[in-house]
Coordinates of C-alpha atoms and ligand atoms in Angstrom, one line a residue:
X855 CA 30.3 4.3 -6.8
X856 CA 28.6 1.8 -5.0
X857 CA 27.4 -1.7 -6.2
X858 CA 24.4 -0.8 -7.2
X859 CA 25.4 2.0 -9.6
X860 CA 28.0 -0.3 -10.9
X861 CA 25.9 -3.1 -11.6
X862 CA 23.5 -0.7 -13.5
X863 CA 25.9 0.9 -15.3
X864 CA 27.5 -2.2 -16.6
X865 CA 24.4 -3.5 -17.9
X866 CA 23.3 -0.2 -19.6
X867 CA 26.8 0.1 -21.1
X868 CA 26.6 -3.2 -22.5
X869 CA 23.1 -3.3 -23.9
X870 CA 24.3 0.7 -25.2
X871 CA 27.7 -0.9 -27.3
X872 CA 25.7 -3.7 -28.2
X873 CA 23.2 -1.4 -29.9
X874 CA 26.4 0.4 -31.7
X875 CA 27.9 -2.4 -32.9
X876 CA 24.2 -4.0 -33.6
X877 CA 25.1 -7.3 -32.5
X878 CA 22.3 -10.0 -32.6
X879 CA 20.8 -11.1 -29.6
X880 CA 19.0 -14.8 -28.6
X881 CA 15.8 -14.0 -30.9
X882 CA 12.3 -14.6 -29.0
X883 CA 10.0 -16.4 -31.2
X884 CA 7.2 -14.4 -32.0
X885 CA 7.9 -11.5 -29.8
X886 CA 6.6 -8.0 -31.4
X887 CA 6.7 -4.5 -30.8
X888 CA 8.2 -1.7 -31.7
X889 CA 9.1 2.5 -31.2
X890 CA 5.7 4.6 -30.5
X891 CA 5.6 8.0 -31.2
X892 CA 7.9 10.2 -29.0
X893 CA 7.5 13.6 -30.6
X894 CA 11.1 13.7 -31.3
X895 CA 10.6 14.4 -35.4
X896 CA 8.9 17.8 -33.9
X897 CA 11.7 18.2 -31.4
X898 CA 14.7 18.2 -34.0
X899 CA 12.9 20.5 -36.7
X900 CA 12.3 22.8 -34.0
X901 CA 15.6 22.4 -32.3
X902 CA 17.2 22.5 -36.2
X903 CA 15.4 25.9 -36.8
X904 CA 13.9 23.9 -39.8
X905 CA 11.8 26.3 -42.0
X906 CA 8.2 27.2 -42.1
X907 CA 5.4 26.2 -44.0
X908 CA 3.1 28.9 -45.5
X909 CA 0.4 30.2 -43.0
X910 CA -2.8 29.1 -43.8
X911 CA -5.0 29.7 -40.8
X912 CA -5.0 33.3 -38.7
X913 CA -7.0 33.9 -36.2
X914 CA -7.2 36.5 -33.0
X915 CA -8.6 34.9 -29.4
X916 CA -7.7 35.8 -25.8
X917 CA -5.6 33.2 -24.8
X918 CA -3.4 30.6 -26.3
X919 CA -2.0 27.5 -24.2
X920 CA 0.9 26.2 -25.1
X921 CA 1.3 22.3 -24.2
X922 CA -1.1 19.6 -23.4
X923 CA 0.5 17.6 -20.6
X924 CA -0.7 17.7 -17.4
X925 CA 0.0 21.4 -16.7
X926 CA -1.5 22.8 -20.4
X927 CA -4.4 20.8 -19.4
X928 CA -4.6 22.0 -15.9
X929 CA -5.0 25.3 -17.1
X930 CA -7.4 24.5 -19.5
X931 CA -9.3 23.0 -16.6
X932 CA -9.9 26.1 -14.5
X933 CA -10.9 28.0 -17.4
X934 CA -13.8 25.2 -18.1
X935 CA -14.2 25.6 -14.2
X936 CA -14.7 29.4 -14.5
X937 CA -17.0 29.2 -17.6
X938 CA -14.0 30.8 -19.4
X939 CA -14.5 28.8 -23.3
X940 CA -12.5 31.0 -25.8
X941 CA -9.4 29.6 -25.6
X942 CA -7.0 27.0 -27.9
X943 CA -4.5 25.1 -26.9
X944 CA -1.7 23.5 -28.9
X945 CA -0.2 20.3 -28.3
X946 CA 3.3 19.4 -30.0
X947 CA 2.2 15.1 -29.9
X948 CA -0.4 13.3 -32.2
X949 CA -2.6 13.4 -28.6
X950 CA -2.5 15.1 -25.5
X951 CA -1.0 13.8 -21.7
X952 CA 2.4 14.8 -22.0
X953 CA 4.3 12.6 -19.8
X954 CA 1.3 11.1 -18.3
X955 CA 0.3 9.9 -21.7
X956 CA -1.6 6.3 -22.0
X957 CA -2.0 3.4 -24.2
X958 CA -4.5 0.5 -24.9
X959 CA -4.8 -2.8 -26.4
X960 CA -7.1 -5.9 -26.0
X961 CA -5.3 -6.9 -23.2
X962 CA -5.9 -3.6 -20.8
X963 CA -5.3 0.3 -21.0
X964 CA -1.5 0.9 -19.8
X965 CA 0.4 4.2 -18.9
X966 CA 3.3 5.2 -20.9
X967 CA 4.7 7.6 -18.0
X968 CA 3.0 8.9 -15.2
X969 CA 1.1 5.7 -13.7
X970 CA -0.3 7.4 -10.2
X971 CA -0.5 10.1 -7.9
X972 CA -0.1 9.8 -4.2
X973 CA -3.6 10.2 -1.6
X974 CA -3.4 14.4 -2.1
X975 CA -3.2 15.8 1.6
X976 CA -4.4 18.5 2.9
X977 CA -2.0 21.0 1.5
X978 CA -2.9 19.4 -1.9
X979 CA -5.9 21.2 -2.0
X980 CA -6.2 21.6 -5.9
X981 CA -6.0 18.2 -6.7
X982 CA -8.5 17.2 -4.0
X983 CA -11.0 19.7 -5.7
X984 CA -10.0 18.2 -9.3
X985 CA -10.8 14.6 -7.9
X986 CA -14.0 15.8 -6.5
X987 CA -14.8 17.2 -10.0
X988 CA -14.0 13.9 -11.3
X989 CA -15.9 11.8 -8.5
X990 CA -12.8 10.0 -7.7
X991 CA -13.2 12.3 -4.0
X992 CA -16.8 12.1 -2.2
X993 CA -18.0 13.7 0.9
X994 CA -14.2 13.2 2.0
X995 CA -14.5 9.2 0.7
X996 CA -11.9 8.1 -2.0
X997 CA -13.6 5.7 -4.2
X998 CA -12.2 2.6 -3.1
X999 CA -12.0 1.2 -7.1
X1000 CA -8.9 4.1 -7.4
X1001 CA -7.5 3.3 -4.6
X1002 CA -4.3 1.4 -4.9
X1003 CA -5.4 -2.8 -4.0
X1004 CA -3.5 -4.1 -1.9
X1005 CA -0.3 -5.6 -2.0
X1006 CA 0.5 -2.5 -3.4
X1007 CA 4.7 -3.3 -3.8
X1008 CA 7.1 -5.9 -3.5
X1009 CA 11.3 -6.3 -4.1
X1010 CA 13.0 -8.6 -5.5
X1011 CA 16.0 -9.5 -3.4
X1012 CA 17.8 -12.7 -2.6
X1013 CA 16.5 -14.9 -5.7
X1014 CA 12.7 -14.3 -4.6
X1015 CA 10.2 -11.8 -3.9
X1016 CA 9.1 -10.2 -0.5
X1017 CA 6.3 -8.1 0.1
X1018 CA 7.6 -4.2 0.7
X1019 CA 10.8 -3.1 1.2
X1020 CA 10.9 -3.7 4.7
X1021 CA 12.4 -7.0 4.8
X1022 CA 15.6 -5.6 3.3
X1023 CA 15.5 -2.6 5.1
X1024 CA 16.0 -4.4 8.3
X1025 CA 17.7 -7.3 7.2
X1026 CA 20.7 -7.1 10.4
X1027 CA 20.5 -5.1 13.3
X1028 CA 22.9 -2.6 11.6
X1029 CA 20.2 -2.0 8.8
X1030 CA 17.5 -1.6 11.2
X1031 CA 19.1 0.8 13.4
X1032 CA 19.9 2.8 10.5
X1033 CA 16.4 2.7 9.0
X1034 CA 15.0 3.6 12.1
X1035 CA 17.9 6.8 12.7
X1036 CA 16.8 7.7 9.1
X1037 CA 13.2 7.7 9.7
X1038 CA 13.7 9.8 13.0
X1039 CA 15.8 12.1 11.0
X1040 CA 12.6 12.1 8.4
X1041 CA 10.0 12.9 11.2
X1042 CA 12.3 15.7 12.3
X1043 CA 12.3 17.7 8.6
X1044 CA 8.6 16.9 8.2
X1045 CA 8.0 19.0 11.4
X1046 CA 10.0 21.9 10.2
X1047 CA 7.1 22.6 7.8
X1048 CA 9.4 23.4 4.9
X1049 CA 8.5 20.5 2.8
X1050 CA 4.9 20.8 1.3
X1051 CA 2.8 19.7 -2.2
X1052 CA 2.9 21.7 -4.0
X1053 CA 5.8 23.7 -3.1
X1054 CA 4.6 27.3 -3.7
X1055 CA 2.4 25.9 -0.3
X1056 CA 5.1 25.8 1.8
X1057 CA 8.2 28.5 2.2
X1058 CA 11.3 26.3 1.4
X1059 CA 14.0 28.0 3.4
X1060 CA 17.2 28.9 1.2
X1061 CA 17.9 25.5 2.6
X1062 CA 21.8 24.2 3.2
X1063 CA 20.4 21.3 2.1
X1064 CA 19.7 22.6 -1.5
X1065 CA 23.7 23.0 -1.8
X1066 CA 24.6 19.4 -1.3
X1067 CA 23.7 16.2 -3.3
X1068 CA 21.5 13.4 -1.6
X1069 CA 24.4 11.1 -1.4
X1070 CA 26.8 13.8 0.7
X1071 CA 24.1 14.0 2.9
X1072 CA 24.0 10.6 3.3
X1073 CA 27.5 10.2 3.7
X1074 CA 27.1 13.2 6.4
X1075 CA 24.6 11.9 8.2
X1076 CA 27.0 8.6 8.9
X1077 CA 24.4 6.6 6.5
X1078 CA 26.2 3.6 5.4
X1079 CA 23.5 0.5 4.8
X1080 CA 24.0 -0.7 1.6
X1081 CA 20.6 -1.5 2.0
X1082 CA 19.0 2.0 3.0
X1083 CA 22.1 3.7 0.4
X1084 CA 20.4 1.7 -2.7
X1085 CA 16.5 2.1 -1.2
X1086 CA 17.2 6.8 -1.1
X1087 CA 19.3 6.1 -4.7
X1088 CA 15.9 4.0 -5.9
X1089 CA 13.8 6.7 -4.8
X1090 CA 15.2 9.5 -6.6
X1091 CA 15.8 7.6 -9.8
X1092 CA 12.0 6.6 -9.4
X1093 CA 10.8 10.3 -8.9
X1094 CA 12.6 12.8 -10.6
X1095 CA 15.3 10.6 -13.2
X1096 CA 18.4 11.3 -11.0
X1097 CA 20.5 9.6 -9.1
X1098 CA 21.5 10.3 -5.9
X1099 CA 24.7 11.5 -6.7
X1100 CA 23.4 13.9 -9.0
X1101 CA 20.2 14.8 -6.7
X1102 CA 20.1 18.2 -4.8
X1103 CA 19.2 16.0 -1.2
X1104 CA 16.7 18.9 -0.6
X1105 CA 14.2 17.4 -3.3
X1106 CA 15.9 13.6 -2.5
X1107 CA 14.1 14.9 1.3
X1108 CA 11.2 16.1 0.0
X1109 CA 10.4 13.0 -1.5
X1110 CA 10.1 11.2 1.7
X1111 CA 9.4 14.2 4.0
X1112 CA 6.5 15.7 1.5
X1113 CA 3.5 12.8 1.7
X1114 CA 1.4 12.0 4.6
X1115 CA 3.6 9.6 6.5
X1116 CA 0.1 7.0 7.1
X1117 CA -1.4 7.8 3.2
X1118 CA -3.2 5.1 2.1
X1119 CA -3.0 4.4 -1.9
X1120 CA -1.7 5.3 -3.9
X1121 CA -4.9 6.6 -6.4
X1122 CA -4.0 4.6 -9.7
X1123 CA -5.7 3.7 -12.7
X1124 CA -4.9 0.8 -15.7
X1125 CA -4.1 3.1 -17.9
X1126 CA -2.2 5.4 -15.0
X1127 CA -2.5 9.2 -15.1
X1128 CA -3.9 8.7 -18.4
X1129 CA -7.1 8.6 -16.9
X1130 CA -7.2 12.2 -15.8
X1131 CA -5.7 13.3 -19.2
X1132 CA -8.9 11.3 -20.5
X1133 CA -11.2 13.4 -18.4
X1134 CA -9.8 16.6 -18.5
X1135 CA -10.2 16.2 -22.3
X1136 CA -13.6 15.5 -22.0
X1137 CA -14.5 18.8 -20.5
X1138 CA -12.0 20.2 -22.7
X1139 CA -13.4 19.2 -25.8
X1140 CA -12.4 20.9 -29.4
X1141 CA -10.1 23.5 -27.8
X1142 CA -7.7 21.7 -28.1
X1143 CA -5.3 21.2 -31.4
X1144 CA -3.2 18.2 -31.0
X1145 CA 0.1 17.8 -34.2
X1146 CA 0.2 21.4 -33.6
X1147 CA 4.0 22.6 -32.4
X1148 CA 4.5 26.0 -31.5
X1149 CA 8.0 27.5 -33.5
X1150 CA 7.8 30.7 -32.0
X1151 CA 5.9 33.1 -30.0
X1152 CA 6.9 37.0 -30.1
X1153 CA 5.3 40.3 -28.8
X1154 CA 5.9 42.5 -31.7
X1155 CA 7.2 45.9 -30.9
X1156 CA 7.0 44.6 -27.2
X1157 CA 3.7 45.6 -27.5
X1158 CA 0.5 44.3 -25.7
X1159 CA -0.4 41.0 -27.7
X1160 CA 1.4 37.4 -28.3
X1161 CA 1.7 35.8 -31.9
X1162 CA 1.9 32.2 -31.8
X1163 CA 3.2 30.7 -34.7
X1164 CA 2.8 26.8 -35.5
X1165 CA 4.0 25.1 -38.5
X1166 CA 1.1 26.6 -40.9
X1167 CA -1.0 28.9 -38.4
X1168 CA -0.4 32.1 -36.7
X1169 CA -2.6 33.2 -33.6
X1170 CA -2.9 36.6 -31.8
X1171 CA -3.9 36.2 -28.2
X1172 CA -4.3 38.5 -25.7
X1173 CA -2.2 36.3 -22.8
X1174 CA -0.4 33.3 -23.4
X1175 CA 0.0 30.3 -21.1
X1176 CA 3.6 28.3 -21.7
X1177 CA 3.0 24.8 -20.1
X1178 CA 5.9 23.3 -22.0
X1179 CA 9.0 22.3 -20.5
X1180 CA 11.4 25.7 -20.3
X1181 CA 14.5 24.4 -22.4
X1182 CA 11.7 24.6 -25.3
X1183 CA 10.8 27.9 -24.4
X1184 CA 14.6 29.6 -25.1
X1185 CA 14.3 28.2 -28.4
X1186 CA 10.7 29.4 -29.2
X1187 CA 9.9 32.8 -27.5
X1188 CA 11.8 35.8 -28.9
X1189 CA 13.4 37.7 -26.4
X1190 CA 13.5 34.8 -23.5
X1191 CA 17.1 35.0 -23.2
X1192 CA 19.4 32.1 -22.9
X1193 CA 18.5 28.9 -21.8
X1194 CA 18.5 28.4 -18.4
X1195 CA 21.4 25.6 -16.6
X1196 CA 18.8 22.8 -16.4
X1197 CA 20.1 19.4 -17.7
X1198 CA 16.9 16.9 -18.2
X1199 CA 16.5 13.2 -17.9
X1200 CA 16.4 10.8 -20.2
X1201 CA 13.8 7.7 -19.8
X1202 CA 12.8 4.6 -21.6
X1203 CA 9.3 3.1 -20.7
X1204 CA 8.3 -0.1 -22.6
X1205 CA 4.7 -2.3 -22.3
X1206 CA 5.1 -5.8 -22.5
X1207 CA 2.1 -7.5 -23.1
X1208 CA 2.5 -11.1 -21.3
X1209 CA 0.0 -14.3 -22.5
X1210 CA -0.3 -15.6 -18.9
X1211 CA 1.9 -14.3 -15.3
X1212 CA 5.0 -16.3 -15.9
X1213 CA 7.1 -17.9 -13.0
X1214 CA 8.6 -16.7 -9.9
X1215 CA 9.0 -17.0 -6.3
X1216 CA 8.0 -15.9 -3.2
X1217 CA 5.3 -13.1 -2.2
X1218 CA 2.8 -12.8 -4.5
X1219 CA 2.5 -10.1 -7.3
X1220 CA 1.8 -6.4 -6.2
X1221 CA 0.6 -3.4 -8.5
X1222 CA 4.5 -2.1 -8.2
X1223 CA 7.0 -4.7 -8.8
X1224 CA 11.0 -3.6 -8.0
X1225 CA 14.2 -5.8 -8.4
X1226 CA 16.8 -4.7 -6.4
X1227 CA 19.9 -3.7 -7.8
X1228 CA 18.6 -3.9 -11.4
X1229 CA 19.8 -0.9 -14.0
X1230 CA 15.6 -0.4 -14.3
X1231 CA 12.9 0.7 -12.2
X1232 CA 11.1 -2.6 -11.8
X1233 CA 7.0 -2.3 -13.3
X1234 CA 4.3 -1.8 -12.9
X1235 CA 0.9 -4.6 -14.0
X1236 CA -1.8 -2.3 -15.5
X1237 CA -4.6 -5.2 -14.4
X1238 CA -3.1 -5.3 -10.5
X1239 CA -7.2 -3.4 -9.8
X1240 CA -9.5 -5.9 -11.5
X1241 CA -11.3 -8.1 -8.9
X1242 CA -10.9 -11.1 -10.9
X1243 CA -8.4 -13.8 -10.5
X1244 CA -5.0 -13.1 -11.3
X1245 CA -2.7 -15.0 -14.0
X1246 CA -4.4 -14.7 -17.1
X1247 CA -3.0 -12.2 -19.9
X1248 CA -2.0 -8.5 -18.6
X1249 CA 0.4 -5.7 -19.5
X1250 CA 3.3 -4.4 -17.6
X1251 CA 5.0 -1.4 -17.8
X1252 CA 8.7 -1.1 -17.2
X1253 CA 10.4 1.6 -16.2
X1254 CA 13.9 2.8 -16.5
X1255 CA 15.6 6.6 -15.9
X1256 CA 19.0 6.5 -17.8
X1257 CA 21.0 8.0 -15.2
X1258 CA 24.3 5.9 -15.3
X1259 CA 25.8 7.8 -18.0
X1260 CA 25.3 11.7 -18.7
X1261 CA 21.7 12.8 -19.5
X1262 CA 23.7 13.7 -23.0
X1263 CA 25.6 10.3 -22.9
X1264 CA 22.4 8.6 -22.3
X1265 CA 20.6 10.1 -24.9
X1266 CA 22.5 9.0 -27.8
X1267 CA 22.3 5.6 -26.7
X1268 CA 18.8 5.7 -26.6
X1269 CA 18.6 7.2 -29.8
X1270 CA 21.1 4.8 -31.3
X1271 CA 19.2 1.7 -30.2
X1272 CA 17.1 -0.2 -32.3
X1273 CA 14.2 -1.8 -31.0
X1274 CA 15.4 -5.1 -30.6
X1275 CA 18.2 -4.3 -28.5
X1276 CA 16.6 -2.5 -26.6
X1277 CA 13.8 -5.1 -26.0
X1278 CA 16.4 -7.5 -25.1
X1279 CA 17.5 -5.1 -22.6
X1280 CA 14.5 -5.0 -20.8
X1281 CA 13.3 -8.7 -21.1
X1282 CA 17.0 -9.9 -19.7
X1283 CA 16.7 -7.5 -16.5
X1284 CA 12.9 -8.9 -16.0
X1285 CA 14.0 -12.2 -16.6
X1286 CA 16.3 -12.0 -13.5
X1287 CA 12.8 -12.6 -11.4
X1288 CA 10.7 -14.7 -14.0
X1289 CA 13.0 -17.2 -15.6
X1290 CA 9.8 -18.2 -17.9
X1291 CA 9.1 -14.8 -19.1
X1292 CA 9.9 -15.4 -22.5
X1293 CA 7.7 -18.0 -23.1
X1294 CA 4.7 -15.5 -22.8
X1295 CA 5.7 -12.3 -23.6
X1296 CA 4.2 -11.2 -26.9
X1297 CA 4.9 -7.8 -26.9
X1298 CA 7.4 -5.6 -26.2
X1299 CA 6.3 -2.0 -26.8
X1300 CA 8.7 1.3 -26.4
X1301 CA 8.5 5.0 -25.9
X1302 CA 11.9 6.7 -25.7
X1303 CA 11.9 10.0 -23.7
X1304 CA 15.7 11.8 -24.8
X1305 CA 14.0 14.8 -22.2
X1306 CA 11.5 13.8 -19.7
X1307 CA 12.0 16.1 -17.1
X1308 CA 14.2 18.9 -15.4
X1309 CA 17.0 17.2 -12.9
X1310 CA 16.5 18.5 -9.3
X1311 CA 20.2 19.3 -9.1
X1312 CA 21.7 20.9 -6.1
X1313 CA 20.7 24.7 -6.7
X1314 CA 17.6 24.1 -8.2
X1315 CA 15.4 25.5 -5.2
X1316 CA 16.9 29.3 -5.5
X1317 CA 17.8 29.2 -9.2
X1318 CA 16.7 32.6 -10.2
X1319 CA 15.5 32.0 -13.4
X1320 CA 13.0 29.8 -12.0
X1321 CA 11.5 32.5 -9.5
X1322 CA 12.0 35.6 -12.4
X1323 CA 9.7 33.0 -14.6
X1324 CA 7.2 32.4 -12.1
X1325 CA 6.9 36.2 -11.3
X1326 CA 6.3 37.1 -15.2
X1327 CA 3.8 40.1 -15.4
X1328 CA 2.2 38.6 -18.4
X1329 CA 0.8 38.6 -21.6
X1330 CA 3.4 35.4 -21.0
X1331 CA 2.5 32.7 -17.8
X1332 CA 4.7 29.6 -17.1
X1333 CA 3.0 27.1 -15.9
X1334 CA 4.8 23.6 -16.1
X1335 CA 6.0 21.5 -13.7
X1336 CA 10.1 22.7 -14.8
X1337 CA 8.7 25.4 -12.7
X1338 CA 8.5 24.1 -9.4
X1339 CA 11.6 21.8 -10.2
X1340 CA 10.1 18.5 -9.2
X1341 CA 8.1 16.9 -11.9
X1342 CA 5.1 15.3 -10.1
X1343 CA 1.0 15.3 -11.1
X1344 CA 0.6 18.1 -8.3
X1345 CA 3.4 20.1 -9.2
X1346 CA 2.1 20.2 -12.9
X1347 CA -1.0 20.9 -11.5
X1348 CA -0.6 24.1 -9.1
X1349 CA 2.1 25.2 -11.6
X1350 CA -1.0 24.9 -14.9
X1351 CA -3.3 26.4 -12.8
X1352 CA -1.1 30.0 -11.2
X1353 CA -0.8 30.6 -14.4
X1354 CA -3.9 30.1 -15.6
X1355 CA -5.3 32.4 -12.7
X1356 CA -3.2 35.3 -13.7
X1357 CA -3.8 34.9 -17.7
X1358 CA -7.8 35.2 -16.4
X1359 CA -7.6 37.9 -14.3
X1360 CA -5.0 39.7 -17.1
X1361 CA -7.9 39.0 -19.7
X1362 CA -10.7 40.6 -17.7
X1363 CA -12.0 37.1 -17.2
X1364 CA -10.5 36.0 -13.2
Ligands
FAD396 C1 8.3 7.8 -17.3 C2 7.7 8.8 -16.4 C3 6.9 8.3 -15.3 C4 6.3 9.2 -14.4 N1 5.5 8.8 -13.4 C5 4.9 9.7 -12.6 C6 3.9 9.2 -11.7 O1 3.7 8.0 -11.6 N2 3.3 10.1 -10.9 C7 3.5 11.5 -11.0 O2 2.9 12.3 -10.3 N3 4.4 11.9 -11.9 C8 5.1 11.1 -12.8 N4 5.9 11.5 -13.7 C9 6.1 13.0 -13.8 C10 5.3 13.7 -14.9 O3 6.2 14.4 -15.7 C11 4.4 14.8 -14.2 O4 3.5 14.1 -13.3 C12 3.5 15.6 -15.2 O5 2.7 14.7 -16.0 C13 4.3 16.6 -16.0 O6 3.4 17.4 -16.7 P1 3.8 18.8 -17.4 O7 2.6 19.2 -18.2 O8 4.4 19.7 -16.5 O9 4.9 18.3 -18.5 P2 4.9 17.4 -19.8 O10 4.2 16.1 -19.5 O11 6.3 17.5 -20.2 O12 4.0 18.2 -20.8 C14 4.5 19.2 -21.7 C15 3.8 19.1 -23.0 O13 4.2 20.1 -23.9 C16 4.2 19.6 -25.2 N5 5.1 20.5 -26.0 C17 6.5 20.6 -25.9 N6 7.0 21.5 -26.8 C18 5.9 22.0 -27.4 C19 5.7 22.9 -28.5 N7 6.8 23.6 -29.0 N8 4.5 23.2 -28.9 C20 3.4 22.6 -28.4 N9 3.5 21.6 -27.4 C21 4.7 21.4 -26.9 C22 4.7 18.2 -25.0 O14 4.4 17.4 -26.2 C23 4.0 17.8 -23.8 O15 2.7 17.2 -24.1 C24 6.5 10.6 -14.6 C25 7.3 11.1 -15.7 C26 7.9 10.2 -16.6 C27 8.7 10.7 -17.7

């Protein structure tokens, strides 16, 4: 275990036992906040097999989606795109956004998961035409208000913050040479054209590199920087909620390899991804039912249409497009089989609403703000893009994958939390780098996610439930990002809109 992990994991064991044993913490005069809605009162009844109300509503349409985060939505997109209107789609939360969900207050709009989405290359061709849709992308231009301001990150390292990572990277000559050996050994993957976005672009090879975890390839690859060891670990945990001990080193890859080495951006918003949910929805208008959870979805007598049951209605559709995570689908559709060997990650995002930017030192603030060896993710300020002069009230959002425990282990703690300790868990890692941050915080608001996302563990690339779902025949499509195995905007994307392709052209309507 290195340092890092060690650190981390003592500090998320402690804050977990102290949220056990409910022992009171230093109290912050006037601080509030609280839980927001995680949709996990939905999750148990449905993972209880609670029973069902009466059905009060039936009705027969063509196509039902099921899910509204960014994939459901996705779909729902290129049927609007293809003049395709006779559709519903049911979302499990009180709104739609999934993991790219957003919040707002008098302060700023601030995401509450997905907060931004790389400058799409080339390969990324469906997300460039959905940012042309939504003006974000013209005549080749990206509108320079969504592009990520500049400076864009900093770490905190040392007692003080530097702008980028770089300083640390090459702190001694051993570090440097390392950093540079790993970024030749990046340049050569990137050429072997096996890494794309999305991945059904490219051809992913049954890759060696699928079999081992990112940290044996480190330790293969003679990788021994503390510095460069902690900076791959980071970027795993950042991405996909796994550490690299846990992380197939084929996705760890892909997250450096994948991107246009000379992007600029990122494309971000206040209120992060939330932004595009907000748009989508716009287009999407009433067809979509949110406090609706689908319980179960069959094909009686194996027969040609789908019945999707919620709580109190039942539909009959002619297709059916799942853009819900898969674990949800072996409890819900008859006949799926057992669940498939996919452990998912645990997160805990909170929005602190700050009075004034309290103290620090060195480089001055950046949109994405990361302490090094902290148990967290660092955050991210929501009013990083307005043009007027920072220091006056603004919302951050903190970010922190539980992977220092078992995604099971992890989860109970989470659950077993109460708000206060787990506030005090995220103002004393924060603290670390603004000693005054107390004095003007004034809120501390928290989602927990007990499953935010499939684990890209080694295996994950030829899993063959993943390809036998993605080559379903229909009148059932998955289309979520579980299916491409790496949960990112584009993956959700591509993954939304295969399906939503096939379901058209199934339907008579493609
Ligand atoms: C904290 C966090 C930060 C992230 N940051 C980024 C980022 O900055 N950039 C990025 O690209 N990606 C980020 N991601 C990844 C994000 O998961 C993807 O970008 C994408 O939003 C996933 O979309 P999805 O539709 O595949 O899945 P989900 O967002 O999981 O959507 C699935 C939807 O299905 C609904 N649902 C579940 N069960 C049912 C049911 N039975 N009936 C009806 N509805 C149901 C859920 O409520 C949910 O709305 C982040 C993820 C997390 C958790």
């Amino acid at each position: 275990m290195s340092d890092a992990q060690s650190v981390s994991r003592r500090a998320f064991v402690a804050a977990s036992a102290a949220a056990l044993v409910g022992l009171t913490h230093k109290g912050e005069r006037g601080v509030r906040g609280g839980f927001v809605e995680d949709g996990g009162a939905a999750g148990h009844r449905l993972r209880d097999n609670a029973s069902l109300g009466p059905v009060r509503e039936r009705r027969r349409l063509p196509l039902v989606i099921v899910g509204g985060g960014m994939a459901g939505l996705s779909a729902a997109w290129w049927c609007e795109k293809h003049g395709f209107r006779d559709y519903l789609l049911l979302e499990s939360g009180d709104e739609a956004g999934g993991n790219a969900r957003a919040g707002r207050n008098d302060v700023s709009g601030y995401p509450w998961g997905a907060h931004y989405v790389p400058v799409p290359g080339k390969q990324a061709m469906l997300a460039r035409v959905l940012f042309e849709d939504l003006g974000v992308l013209r005549n080749g231009v990206w509108d320079e208000r969504t592009l990520c301001h500049s400076p864009q990150e900093r770490l905190f390292w040392r007692g003080e913050w530097h702008e980028g990572f770089e300083p640390m990277l090459n702190d001694s000559a051993a570090d440097r040479a390392e950093f540079r050996r790993f970024q030749d050994r990046l340049d050569g993957l990137r050429s072997s054209g096996e890494f794309t976005i999305p991945v059904s672009r490219g051809r992913p090879a049954r890759s060696a590199l699928d079999a081992l975890t990112l940290a044996q390839w480190l330790d293969r690859e003679g990788f021994r920087s503390r510095a460069l060891r902690w900076y791959a670990d980071y970027a795993v945990r950042d991405d996909y909620g796994t550490a690299a001990r846990d992380a197939s080193a084929w996705a760890g890859l892909h997250y450096f390899v994948a991107r246009e080495p000379d992007e600029k951006g990122p494309l971000t918003w206040p209120e992060g991804n939330g932004w595009i949910v907000k748009r989508l929805l716009e287009r999407i208008g009433t067809r979509v039912r949110t406090g609706a959870t689908v319980r179960a979805v069959s094909r009686p007598h194996g027969g040609r249409v789908v019945v999707v049951r919620t709580e109190d209605a039942e539909f009959t559709a002619d297709a059916c497009i799942w853009a819900a995570p898969i674990f949800v689908a072996a409890r819900v559709i008859d006949g799926f089989g057992a669940s498939p060997p996919l452990t998912t990650a645990p997160w805990l995002v909170a929005n602190l609403t700050l009075r004034e930017w309290p103290d620090e030192r060195g480089s001055a603030p950046a949109w994405d703000n990361t302490i090094v060896d902290s148990p967290g993710l660092g955050y991210v300020n929501a009013t990083h893009q307005r043009l007027s002069r920072p220091g006056g009230p603004t919302v951050w959002t903190y970010y922190h994958a539980l992977v220092q425990q078992t995604p099971l282990e992890a989860r109970r703690a989470l659950r077993a939390m109460s708000w206060r300790d787990a506030s005090e868990f995220v103002l004393s890692d924060l603290e670390r780098a603004h000693p005054t941050l107390r004095r003007v915080v004034e809120r501390v608001d928290i989602r927990r996610y007990a499953h935010a996302m499939a684990r890209p563990e080694p295996g994950f690339l030829s899993a063959p439930w993943r390809s036998a779902l993605a080559a379903s025949r229909g009148p059932i499509w998955y289309g979520h990002a579980d299916l491409s195995g790496l949960s990112v905007f584009e993956e959700a994307q591509d993954q939304g809109v295969r399906a939503a392709r096939r379901a058209l052209a199934h339907i008579g309507r493609g």
